PDB file of C-alpha atoms in Angstrom:
ATOM      1  CA  UNK A   1       9.923 -45.217  -3.552  1.00  0.00           C
ATOM      2  CA  UNK A   2      10.210 -44.987  -7.557  1.00  0.00           C
ATOM      3  CA  UNK A   3       7.365 -45.946  -8.329  1.00  0.00           C
ATOM      4  CA  UNK A   4       5.308 -44.301  -4.635  1.00  0.00           C
ATOM      5  CA  UNK A   5       6.631 -41.274  -6.346  1.00  0.00           C
ATOM      6  CA  UNK A   6       5.285 -41.662  -9.432  1.00  0.00           C
ATOM      7  CA  UNK A   7       1.952 -42.480  -8.531  1.00  0.00           C
ATOM      8  CA  UNK A   8       1.956 -39.334  -6.403  1.00  0.00           C
ATOM      9  CA  UNK A   9       3.259 -36.979  -9.337  1.00  0.00           C
ATOM     10  CA  UNK A  10       0.580 -38.585 -11.169  1.00  0.00           C
ATOM     11  CA  UNK A  11      -2.771 -38.405  -9.187  1.00  0.00           C
ATOM     12  CA  UNK A  12      -1.852 -34.459  -8.770  1.00  0.00           C
ATOM     13  CA  UNK A  13      -4.571 -32.563  -7.420  1.00  0.00           C
ATOM     14  CA  UNK A  14      -5.580 -29.962  -9.397  1.00  0.00           C
ATOM     15  CA  UNK A  15      -5.084 -26.875  -8.015  1.00  0.00           C
ATOM     16  CA  UNK A  16      -3.654 -24.868 -10.663  1.00  0.00           C
ATOM     17  CA  UNK A  17      -7.126 -26.064 -13.283  1.00  0.00           C
ATOM     18  CA  UNK A  18      -9.771 -25.266 -10.253  1.00  0.00           C
ATOM     19  CA  UNK A  19      -7.693 -21.011 -10.114  1.00  0.00           C
ATOM     20  CA  UNK A  20      -7.632 -21.509 -14.212  1.00  0.00           C
ATOM     21  CA  UNK A  21     -11.286 -22.601 -13.599  1.00  0.00           C
ATOM     22  CA  UNK A  22     -13.061 -19.768 -11.671  1.00  0.00           C
ATOM     23  CA  UNK A  23     -10.610 -16.777 -13.588  1.00  0.00           C
ATOM     24  CA  UNK A  24     -12.388 -18.338 -17.175  1.00  0.00           C
ATOM     25  CA  UNK A  25     -15.819 -18.113 -15.265  1.00  0.00           C
ATOM     26  CA  UNK A  26     -14.817 -14.421 -14.382  1.00  0.00           C
ATOM     27  CA  UNK A  27     -13.375 -13.413 -17.300  1.00  0.00           C
ATOM     28  CA  UNK A  28     -16.508 -15.059 -19.246  1.00  0.00           C
ATOM     29  CA  UNK A  29     -19.390 -13.513 -17.191  1.00  0.00           C
ATOM     30  CA  UNK A  30     -18.218 -10.468 -15.596  1.00  0.00           C
ATOM     31  CA  UNK A  31     -16.156  -8.992 -17.982  1.00  0.00           C
ATOM     32  CA  UNK A  32     -18.555  -5.828 -17.979  1.00  0.00           C
ATOM     33  CA  UNK A  33     -17.267  -5.444 -14.139  1.00  0.00           C
ATOM     34  CA  UNK A  34     -13.882  -5.057 -13.878  1.00  0.00           C
ATOM     35  CA  UNK A  35     -14.247  -3.116 -16.911  1.00  0.00           C
ATOM     36  CA  UNK A  36     -15.748  -0.551 -15.460  1.00  0.00           C
ATOM     37  CA  UNK A  37     -13.395  -0.880 -11.608  1.00  0.00           C
ATOM     38  CA  UNK A  38     -11.073  -0.317 -14.401  1.00  0.00           C
ATOM     39  CA  UNK A  39     -11.765   2.571 -15.798  1.00  0.00           C
ATOM     40  CA  UNK A  40     -13.219   4.247 -12.758  1.00  0.00           C
ATOM     41  CA  UNK A  41     -10.068   3.105 -10.632  1.00  0.00           C
ATOM     42  CA  UNK A  42      -7.973   4.534 -14.276  1.00  0.00           C
ATOM     43  CA  UNK A  43     -10.250   7.516 -13.765  1.00  0.00           C
ATOM     44  CA  UNK A  44      -9.190   8.774 -10.113  1.00  0.00           C
ATOM     45  CA  UNK A  45      -5.724   7.454 -10.595  1.00  0.00           C
ATOM     46  CA  UNK A  46      -4.719   9.675 -12.757  1.00  0.00           C
ATOM     47  CA  UNK A  47      -7.126  12.454 -12.597  1.00  0.00           C
ATOM     48  CA  UNK A  48      -5.087  13.118  -9.305  1.00  0.00           C
ATOM     49  CA  UNK A  49      -1.889  12.937 -11.439  1.00  0.00           C
ATOM     50  CA  UNK A  50      -3.337  15.351 -14.061  1.00  0.00           C
ATOM     51  CA  UNK A  51      -3.640  17.698 -10.649  1.00  0.00           C
ATOM     52  CA  UNK A  52      -0.200  17.607  -9.514  1.00  0.00           C
ATOM     53  CA  UNK A  53       1.449  18.131 -12.324  1.00  0.00           C
ATOM     54  CA  UNK A  54      -0.674  20.799 -13.047  1.00  0.00           C
ATOM     55  CA  UNK A  55       0.922  22.608 -10.401  1.00  0.00           C
ATOM     56  CA  UNK A  56       4.495  23.645 -10.393  1.00  0.00           C
ATOM     57  CA  UNK A  57       6.920  21.834  -9.531  1.00  0.00           C
ATOM     58  CA  UNK A  58       7.952  24.065  -7.687  1.00  0.00           C
ATOM     59  CA  UNK A  59       4.679  25.841  -6.211  1.00  0.00           C
ATOM     60  CA  UNK A  60       4.142  21.821  -5.508  1.00  0.00           C
ATOM     61  CA  UNK A  61       7.027  21.595  -3.568  1.00  0.00           C
ATOM     62  CA  UNK A  62       6.166  24.478  -1.318  1.00  0.00           C
ATOM     63  CA  UNK A  63       2.752  23.122  -0.422  1.00  0.00           C
ATOM     64  CA  UNK A  64       4.601  19.513   0.554  1.00  0.00           C
ATOM     65  CA  UNK A  65       6.741  21.590   2.827  1.00  0.00           C
ATOM     66  CA  UNK A  66       4.347  24.399   4.498  1.00  0.00           C
ATOM     67  CA  UNK A  67       1.704  21.084   5.072  1.00  0.00           C
ATOM     68  CA  UNK A  68       5.616  19.565   6.427  1.00  0.00           C
ATOM     69  CA  UNK A  69       5.761  22.071   8.717  1.00  0.00           C
ATOM     70  CA  UNK A  70       2.487  22.942   9.183  1.00  0.00           C
ATOM     71  CA  UNK A  71       2.622  19.360  11.014  1.00  0.00           C
ATOM     72  CA  UNK A  72       5.626  19.619  12.711  1.00  0.00           C
ATOM     73  CA  UNK A  73       7.533  22.283  12.769  1.00  0.00           C
ATOM     74  CA  UNK A  74      10.940  21.259  11.535  1.00  0.00           C
ATOM     75  CA  UNK A  75      12.130  23.475   9.976  1.00  0.00           C
ATOM     76  CA  UNK A  76      15.176  20.782   8.741  1.00  0.00           C
ATOM     77  CA  UNK A  77      12.503  18.925   7.588  1.00  0.00           C
ATOM     78  CA  UNK A  78      10.658  21.348   5.737  1.00  0.00           C
ATOM     79  CA  UNK A  79      15.222  22.005   3.874  1.00  0.00           C
ATOM     80  CA  UNK A  80      15.039  18.435   3.561  1.00  0.00           C
ATOM     81  CA  UNK A  81      12.119  18.087   1.873  1.00  0.00           C
ATOM     82  CA  UNK A  82      12.639  21.476  -0.590  1.00  0.00           C
ATOM     83  CA  UNK A  83      16.583  20.213  -1.413  1.00  0.00           C
ATOM     84  CA  UNK A  84      15.546  16.286  -2.093  1.00  0.00           C
ATOM     85  CA  UNK A  85      12.217  17.108  -4.323  1.00  0.00           C
ATOM     86  CA  UNK A  86      14.691  20.109  -6.128  1.00  0.00           C
ATOM     87  CA  UNK A  87      17.095  17.047  -7.153  1.00  0.00           C
ATOM     88  CA  UNK A  88      14.308  14.749  -8.553  1.00  0.00           C
ATOM     89  CA  UNK A  89      13.561  17.997 -10.941  1.00  0.00           C
ATOM     90  CA  UNK A  90      17.356  18.746 -11.494  1.00  0.00           C
ATOM     91  CA  UNK A  91      17.631  14.171 -12.238  1.00  0.00           C
ATOM     92  CA  UNK A  92      14.742  14.469 -14.420  1.00  0.00           C
ATOM     93  CA  UNK A  93      12.037  12.379 -12.449  1.00  0.00           C
ATOM     94  CA  UNK A  94       9.871  14.772 -11.227  1.00  0.00           C
ATOM     95  CA  UNK A  95       6.879  13.470 -13.566  1.00  0.00           C
ATOM     96  CA  UNK A  96       7.094  10.090 -12.723  1.00  0.00           C
ATOM     97  CA  UNK A  97       7.406  10.777  -8.825  1.00  0.00           C
ATOM     98  CA  UNK A  98       4.707  12.472  -9.369  1.00  0.00           C
ATOM     99  CA  UNK A  99       3.023   9.222 -11.287  1.00  0.00           C
ATOM    100  CA  UNK A 100       4.386   6.786  -8.501  1.00  0.00           C
ATOM    101  CA  UNK A 101       3.098   9.657  -5.765  1.00  0.00           C
ATOM    102  CA  UNK A 102      -0.155   9.286  -6.636  1.00  0.00           C
ATOM    103  CA  UNK A 103       0.136   5.436  -7.180  1.00  0.00           C
ATOM    104  CA  UNK A 104       1.710   4.791  -3.212  1.00  0.00           C
ATOM    105  CA  UNK A 105      -0.970   7.488  -2.286  1.00  0.00           C
ATOM    106  CA  UNK A 106      -3.732   5.754  -3.420  1.00  0.00           C
ATOM    107  CA  UNK A 107      -3.491   2.294  -2.299  1.00  0.00           C
ATOM    108  CA  UNK A 108      -2.501   3.502   0.719  1.00  0.00           C
ATOM    109  CA  UNK A 109      -5.271   5.100   1.714  1.00  0.00           C
ATOM    110  CA  UNK A 110      -7.551   2.638   0.046  1.00  0.00           C
ATOM    111  CA  UNK A 111      -5.570   0.647   2.373  1.00  0.00           C
ATOM    112  CA  UNK A 112      -5.494   2.239   5.920  1.00  0.00           C
ATOM    113  CA  UNK A 113     -10.176   2.352   4.936  1.00  0.00           C
ATOM    114  CA  UNK A 114     -10.204  -1.198   4.820  1.00  0.00           C
ATOM    115  CA  UNK A 115      -7.476  -2.062   7.173  1.00  0.00           C
ATOM    116  CA  UNK A 116      -7.834   0.246  10.329  1.00  0.00           C
ATOM    117  CA  UNK A 117     -11.790  -0.851  11.302  1.00  0.00           C
ATOM    118  CA  UNK A 118     -10.711  -4.740  10.117  1.00  0.00           C
ATOM    119  CA  UNK A 119      -8.110  -4.217  12.914  1.00  0.00           C
ATOM    120  CA  UNK A 120     -10.611  -3.083  14.945  1.00  0.00           C
ATOM    121  CA  UNK A 121     -13.318  -5.039  14.478  1.00  0.00           C
ATOM    122  CA  UNK A 122     -10.274  -8.496  15.230  1.00  0.00           C
ATOM    123  CA  UNK A 123      -9.309  -6.828  17.911  1.00  0.00           C
ATOM    124  CA  UNK A 124     -12.678  -6.765  19.132  1.00  0.00           C
ATOM    125  CA  UNK A 125     -13.902 -10.053  18.209  1.00  0.00           C
ATOM    126  CA  UNK A 126     -10.666 -12.829  18.759  1.00  0.00           C
ATOM    127  CA  UNK A 127     -12.045 -15.612  16.292  1.00  0.00           C
ATOM    128  CA  UNK A 128     -11.980 -13.308  13.600  1.00  0.00           C
ATOM    129  CA  UNK A 129      -8.346 -12.204  14.438  1.00  0.00           C
ATOM    130  CA  UNK A 130      -7.849 -16.505  13.821  1.00  0.00           C
ATOM    131  CA  UNK A 131      -9.644 -16.787  11.032  1.00  0.00           C
ATOM    132  CA  UNK A 132      -7.763 -14.393   8.727  1.00  0.00           C
ATOM    133  CA  UNK A 133      -3.920 -14.226  10.688  1.00  0.00           C
ATOM    134  CA  UNK A 134      -3.560 -16.628   8.046  1.00  0.00           C
ATOM    135  CA  UNK A 135      -5.217 -15.289   5.179  1.00  0.00           C
ATOM    136  CA  UNK A 136      -2.595 -12.702   6.157  1.00  0.00           C
ATOM    137  CA  UNK A 137       0.503 -14.453   6.560  1.00  0.00           C
ATOM    138  CA  UNK A 138      -0.309 -15.697   2.260  1.00  0.00           C
ATOM    139  CA  UNK A 139      -0.963 -12.631   1.493  1.00  0.00           C
ATOM    140  CA  UNK A 140       2.764 -11.400   2.851  1.00  0.00           C
ATOM    141  CA  UNK A 141       4.061 -14.663   1.551  1.00  0.00           C
ATOM    142  CA  UNK A 142       3.262 -15.515  -1.421  1.00  0.00           C
ATOM    143  CA  UNK A 143       5.448 -13.888  -4.712  1.00  0.00           C
ATOM    144  CA  UNK A 144       4.621 -11.058  -5.286  1.00  0.00           C
ATOM    145  CA  UNK A 145       4.806 -11.329  -8.956  1.00  0.00           C
ATOM    146  CA  UNK A 146       1.472 -14.156  -8.277  1.00  0.00           C
ATOM    147  CA  UNK A 147      -0.240 -11.106  -7.615  1.00  0.00           C
ATOM    148  CA  UNK A 148      -0.070  -9.600 -10.810  1.00  0.00           C
ATOM    149  CA  UNK A 149      -0.627 -13.002 -12.916  1.00  0.00           C
ATOM    150  CA  UNK A 150      -4.568 -12.983 -11.863  1.00  0.00           C
ATOM    151  CA  UNK A 151      -4.801  -9.343 -11.998  1.00  0.00           C
ATOM    152  CA  UNK A 152      -4.183  -8.089 -15.504  1.00  0.00           C
ATOM    153  CA  UNK A 153      -6.397 -11.139 -16.299  1.00  0.00           C
ATOM    154  CA  UNK A 154      -9.329  -9.568 -14.726  1.00  0.00           C
ATOM    155  CA  UNK A 155      -8.116  -5.425 -15.390  1.00  0.00           C
ATOM    156  CA  UNK A 156      -5.961  -6.167 -18.542  1.00  0.00           C
ATOM    157  CA  UNK A 157      -2.860  -4.247 -18.592  1.00  0.00           C
ATOM    158  CA  UNK A 158      -2.381   0.010 -16.681  1.00  0.00           C
ATOM    159  CA  UNK A 159      -1.732   1.062 -14.231  1.00  0.00           C
ATOM    160  CA  UNK A 160      -5.673  -0.824 -12.477  1.00  0.00           C
ATOM    161  CA  UNK A 161      -3.800  -4.423 -11.557  1.00  0.00           C
ATOM    162  CA  UNK A 162      -0.568  -2.306 -11.059  1.00  0.00           C
ATOM    163  CA  UNK A 163      -3.179  -0.381  -7.905  1.00  0.00           C
ATOM    164  CA  UNK A 164      -4.888  -3.078  -6.829  1.00  0.00           C
ATOM    165  CA  UNK A 165      -2.080  -6.044  -6.558  1.00  0.00           C
ATOM    166  CA  UNK A 166      -0.311  -3.202  -4.087  1.00  0.00           C
ATOM    167  CA  UNK A 167      -3.521  -3.120  -2.596  1.00  0.00           C
ATOM    168  CA  UNK A 168      -3.376  -6.830  -1.896  1.00  0.00           C
ATOM    169  CA  UNK A 169       0.628  -6.857  -0.818  1.00  0.00           C
ATOM    170  CA  UNK A 170       0.112  -4.076   1.834  1.00  0.00           C
ATOM    171  CA  UNK A 171      -2.901  -4.029   3.505  1.00  0.00           C
ATOM    172  CA  UNK A 172      -2.104  -7.004   5.751  1.00  0.00           C
ATOM    173  CA  UNK A 173       0.351  -4.038   7.297  1.00  0.00           C
ATOM    174  CA  UNK A 174      -2.641  -1.801   8.891  1.00  0.00           C
ATOM    175  CA  UNK A 175      -4.581  -5.064   9.509  1.00  0.00           C
ATOM    176  CA  UNK A 176      -2.424  -5.862  11.850  1.00  0.00           C
ATOM    177  CA  UNK A 177      -0.851  -2.703  14.264  1.00  0.00           C
ATOM    178  CA  UNK A 178      -4.297  -1.457  14.124  1.00  0.00           C
ATOM    179  CA  UNK A 179      -5.597  -5.285  15.537  1.00  0.00           C
ATOM    180  CA  UNK A 180      -2.178  -4.740  17.677  1.00  0.00           C
ATOM    181  CA  UNK A 181      -2.833  -0.826  18.819  1.00  0.00           C
ATOM    182  CA  UNK A 182      -6.334  -1.743  20.528  1.00  0.00           C
ATOM    183  CA  UNK A 183      -6.366  -5.537  21.662  1.00  0.00           C
ATOM    184  CA  UNK A 184      -3.077  -3.564  23.826  1.00  0.00           C
ATOM    185  CA  UNK A 185      -5.084  -0.805  25.520  1.00  0.00           C
ATOM    186  CA  UNK A 186      -4.853  -1.329  29.082  1.00  0.00           C
ATOM    187  CA  UNK A 187      -7.469  -3.282  30.853  1.00  0.00           C
ATOM    188  CA  UNK A 188      -7.516  -0.351  33.347  1.00  0.00           C
ATOM    189  CA  UNK A 189      -8.483   2.449  30.682  1.00  0.00           C
ATOM    190  CA  UNK A 190     -11.550   0.418  29.593  1.00  0.00           C
ATOM    191  CA  UNK A 191     -12.850  -0.363  33.005  1.00  0.00           C
ATOM    192  CA  UNK A 192     -12.513   3.243  33.381  1.00  0.00           C
ATOM    193  CA  UNK A 193     -14.875   4.479  30.942  1.00  0.00           C
ATOM    194  CA  UNK A 194     -17.052   1.925  31.399  1.00  0.00           C
ATOM    195  CA  UNK A 195     -17.274   3.023  35.176  1.00  0.00           C
ATOM    196  CA  UNK A 196     -18.443   6.217  33.999  1.00  0.00           C
ATOM    197  CA  UNK A 197     -20.548   5.009  31.559  1.00  0.00           C
ATOM    198  CA  UNK A 198     -19.002   5.018  27.996  1.00  0.00           C
ATOM    199  CA  UNK A 199     -21.319   3.562  25.279  1.00  0.00           C
ATOM    200  CA  UNK A 200     -18.509   0.962  23.402  1.00  0.00           C
ATOM    201  CA  UNK A 201     -18.559   3.422  20.565  1.00  0.00           C
ATOM    202  CA  UNK A 202     -17.870   6.488  23.136  1.00  0.00           C
ATOM    203  CA  UNK A 203     -15.073   4.029  24.091  1.00  0.00           C
ATOM    204  CA  UNK A 204     -13.223   3.254  20.576  1.00  0.00           C
ATOM    205  CA  UNK A 205     -13.542   7.208  19.473  1.00  0.00           C
ATOM    206  CA  UNK A 206     -12.174   8.837  22.662  1.00  0.00           C
ATOM    207  CA  UNK A 207     -10.087   5.755  24.605  1.00  0.00           C
ATOM    208  CA  UNK A 208      -9.240   2.813  22.335  1.00  0.00           C
ATOM    209  CA  UNK A 209      -7.963   5.306  19.291  1.00  0.00           C
ATOM    210  CA  UNK A 210      -6.391   7.499  20.853  1.00  0.00           C
ATOM    211  CA  UNK A 211      -4.343   4.640  22.881  1.00  0.00           C
ATOM    212  CA  UNK A 212      -3.316   2.810  19.461  1.00  0.00           C
ATOM    213  CA  UNK A 213      -2.939   6.333  17.171  1.00  0.00           C
ATOM    214  CA  UNK A 214       0.982   5.263  17.296  1.00  0.00           C
ATOM    215  CA  UNK A 215       0.565   2.095  16.245  1.00  0.00           C
ATOM    216  CA  UNK A 216      -1.461   2.650  13.357  1.00  0.00           C
ATOM    217  CA  UNK A 217       0.455   5.665  12.049  1.00  0.00           C
ATOM    218  CA  UNK A 218       2.725   3.345  12.415  1.00  0.00           C
ATOM    219  CA  UNK A 219       0.417   1.422   9.738  1.00  0.00           C
ATOM    220  CA  UNK A 220       0.527   3.879   7.234  1.00  0.00           C
ATOM    221  CA  UNK A 221       4.118   4.294   7.376  1.00  0.00           C
ATOM    222  CA  UNK A 222       4.505   0.403   6.827  1.00  0.00           C
ATOM    223  CA  UNK A 223       1.332   0.243   3.919  1.00  0.00           C
ATOM    224  CA  UNK A 224       3.942   3.357   1.890  1.00  0.00           C
ATOM    225  CA  UNK A 225       6.577   1.317   2.107  1.00  0.00           C
ATOM    226  CA  UNK A 226       5.095  -1.892   1.066  1.00  0.00           C
ATOM    227  CA  UNK A 227       3.161   0.134  -1.729  1.00  0.00           C
ATOM    228  CA  UNK A 228       6.789   1.886  -2.563  1.00  0.00           C
ATOM    229  CA  UNK A 229       8.727  -1.401  -2.599  1.00  0.00           C
ATOM    230  CA  UNK A 230       5.961  -2.270  -5.295  1.00  0.00           C
ATOM    231  CA  UNK A 231       6.520   0.505  -8.159  1.00  0.00           C
ATOM    232  CA  UNK A 232       9.041  -1.786  -9.792  1.00  0.00           C
ATOM    233  CA  UNK A 233       7.243  -4.784  -9.688  1.00  0.00           C
ATOM    234  CA  UNK A 234       3.617  -2.800 -11.328  1.00  0.00           C
ATOM    235  CA  UNK A 235       6.112  -1.562 -13.818  1.00  0.00           C
ATOM    236  CA  UNK A 236       6.090  -4.153 -15.241  1.00  0.00           C
ATOM    237  CA  UNK A 237       1.745  -4.877 -16.583  1.00  0.00           C
ATOM    238  CA  UNK A 238       2.472  -0.519 -17.021  1.00  0.00           C
ATOM    239  CA  UNK A 239       1.900   0.867 -14.355  1.00  0.00           C
ATOM    240  CA  UNK A 240       3.429   4.695 -14.689  1.00  0.00           C
ATOM    241  CA  UNK A 241       5.854   5.786 -12.427  1.00  0.00           C
ATOM    242  CA  UNK A 242       9.628   5.888 -11.466  1.00  0.00           C
ATOM    243  CA  UNK A 243       9.273   1.729 -12.066  1.00  0.00           C
ATOM    244  CA  UNK A 244       8.993   3.104 -15.957  1.00  0.00           C
ATOM    245  CA  UNK A 245      12.983   3.395 -15.589  1.00  0.00           C
ATOM    246  CA  UNK A 246      13.727   1.311 -13.460  1.00  0.00           C
ATOM    247  CA  UNK A 247      12.892  -2.254 -15.709  1.00  0.00           C
ATOM    248  CA  UNK A 248      14.242   0.543 -18.263  1.00  0.00           C
ATOM    249  CA  UNK A 249      17.732   0.844 -17.231  1.00  0.00           C
ATOM    250  CA  UNK A 250      17.380  -2.979 -16.517  1.00  0.00           C
ATOM    251  CA  UNK A 251      16.676  -4.014 -20.329  1.00  0.00           C
ATOM    252  CA  UNK A 252      19.520  -1.799 -21.857  1.00  0.00           C
ATOM    253  CA  UNK A 253      21.442  -1.911 -18.752  1.00  0.00           C
ATOM    254  CA  UNK A 254      21.926   0.962 -18.499  1.00  0.00           C
ATOM    255  CA  UNK A 255      23.632   1.661 -15.045  1.00  0.00           C
ATOM    256  CA  UNK A 256      23.277   5.600 -14.296  1.00  0.00           C
ATOM    257  CA  UNK A 257      19.163   5.350 -15.275  1.00  0.00           C
ATOM    258  CA  UNK A 258      18.750   2.218 -12.793  1.00  0.00           C
ATOM    259  CA  UNK A 259      21.030   4.312 -10.043  1.00  0.00           C
ATOM    260  CA  UNK A 260      19.059   7.778 -10.872  1.00  0.00           C
ATOM    261  CA  UNK A 261      15.279   5.999 -10.550  1.00  0.00           C
ATOM    262  CA  UNK A 262      16.483   4.345  -7.950  1.00  0.00           C
ATOM    263  CA  UNK A 263      17.593   7.090  -6.188  1.00  0.00           C
ATOM    264  CA  UNK A 264      14.294   9.108  -6.944  1.00  0.00           C
ATOM    265  CA  UNK A 265      12.015   6.201  -5.299  1.00  0.00           C
ATOM    266  CA  UNK A 266      14.245   6.583  -2.214  1.00  0.00           C
ATOM    267  CA  UNK A 267      14.001   9.784  -1.675  1.00  0.00           C
ATOM    268  CA  UNK A 268      10.331   9.676  -1.705  1.00  0.00           C
ATOM    269  CA  UNK A 269      10.146   6.359   1.015  1.00  0.00           C
ATOM    270  CA  UNK A 270      11.667   9.254   2.764  1.00  0.00           C
ATOM    271  CA  UNK A 271       9.569  12.190   2.588  1.00  0.00           C
ATOM    272  CA  UNK A 272       6.469  10.643   2.347  1.00  0.00           C
ATOM    273  CA  UNK A 273       8.019   8.401   5.998  1.00  0.00           C
ATOM    274  CA  UNK A 274       9.448  11.421   7.842  1.00  0.00           C
ATOM    275  CA  UNK A 275       5.528  13.723   7.318  1.00  0.00           C
ATOM    276  CA  UNK A 276       3.604  11.214   7.826  1.00  0.00           C
ATOM    277  CA  UNK A 277       5.581   9.788  10.799  1.00  0.00           C
ATOM    278  CA  UNK A 278       3.230  11.232  14.138  1.00  0.00           C
ATOM    279  CA  UNK A 279       4.009  14.297  15.602  1.00  0.00           C
ATOM    280  CA  UNK A 280       6.451  14.711  18.391  1.00  0.00           C
ATOM    281  CA  UNK A 281       7.316  11.706  17.865  1.00  0.00           C
ATOM    282  CA  UNK A 282      11.287  10.596  17.612  1.00  0.00           C
ATOM    283  CA  UNK A 283      13.794  10.955  15.176  1.00  0.00           C
ATOM    284  CA  UNK A 284      11.190  13.345  13.025  1.00  0.00           C
ATOM    285  CA  UNK A 285      13.247  15.860  12.193  1.00  0.00           C
ATOM    286  CA  UNK A 286      15.763  14.280   9.619  1.00  0.00           C
TER     287      UNK A 286
END
């Protein structure tokens, strides 16, 4: 048996070598393209960050609270937003929080722009979902650190590899939930729409998407939570934000810094979840 095990190990399938050669090919032949993509994404994220930092903190808090009240008509939610964001300012983590918000917002927007159409297409074409389901399983089960290796090779240090790794990790959630929402539309609603002469596009926009909207919004919140879970990991490749003080606290064994930055991440997660919860749903009033 030992001989057989040794023979199996000797005749190793070169999976790692093939993947490594592929990325060597990409870096040697398309380095300019990846550099251009990195610069474009960096410009957008840093521009969003600078815009939010340009706004005085108290004014930005007022804008966020006003938007939340307009969306949910909840006084308790407004009070919670103002109090928790003032707590972040008090702890000295306002700038890292804004950097984290910019990364999470942009990653979530990308996930929804890409994920929702794919989920709709998969709901209308069962063979497509059968094809992409194992890919989604793979994307969600591969250790998140593994994503950083190829993105770091292709895009270098900074916020871009962190962003791309975050999108890859988070995008299966909106795809799956959009597929679930659209595919669970009752047949009676579809038949009624067709009976009134609705086209496929009209069925999508006036029947399927309105019925699936709660599930799609759940995909938004899932993408936000998954993006926030990548904040610390993205900091390992140079992404700014609340992940940096967490990593610094770990390397320096500073429990007070780790607790403060961790609380800021939790606050951001809670506020984004409450704000993005579909208006009128239960539990939105904190």
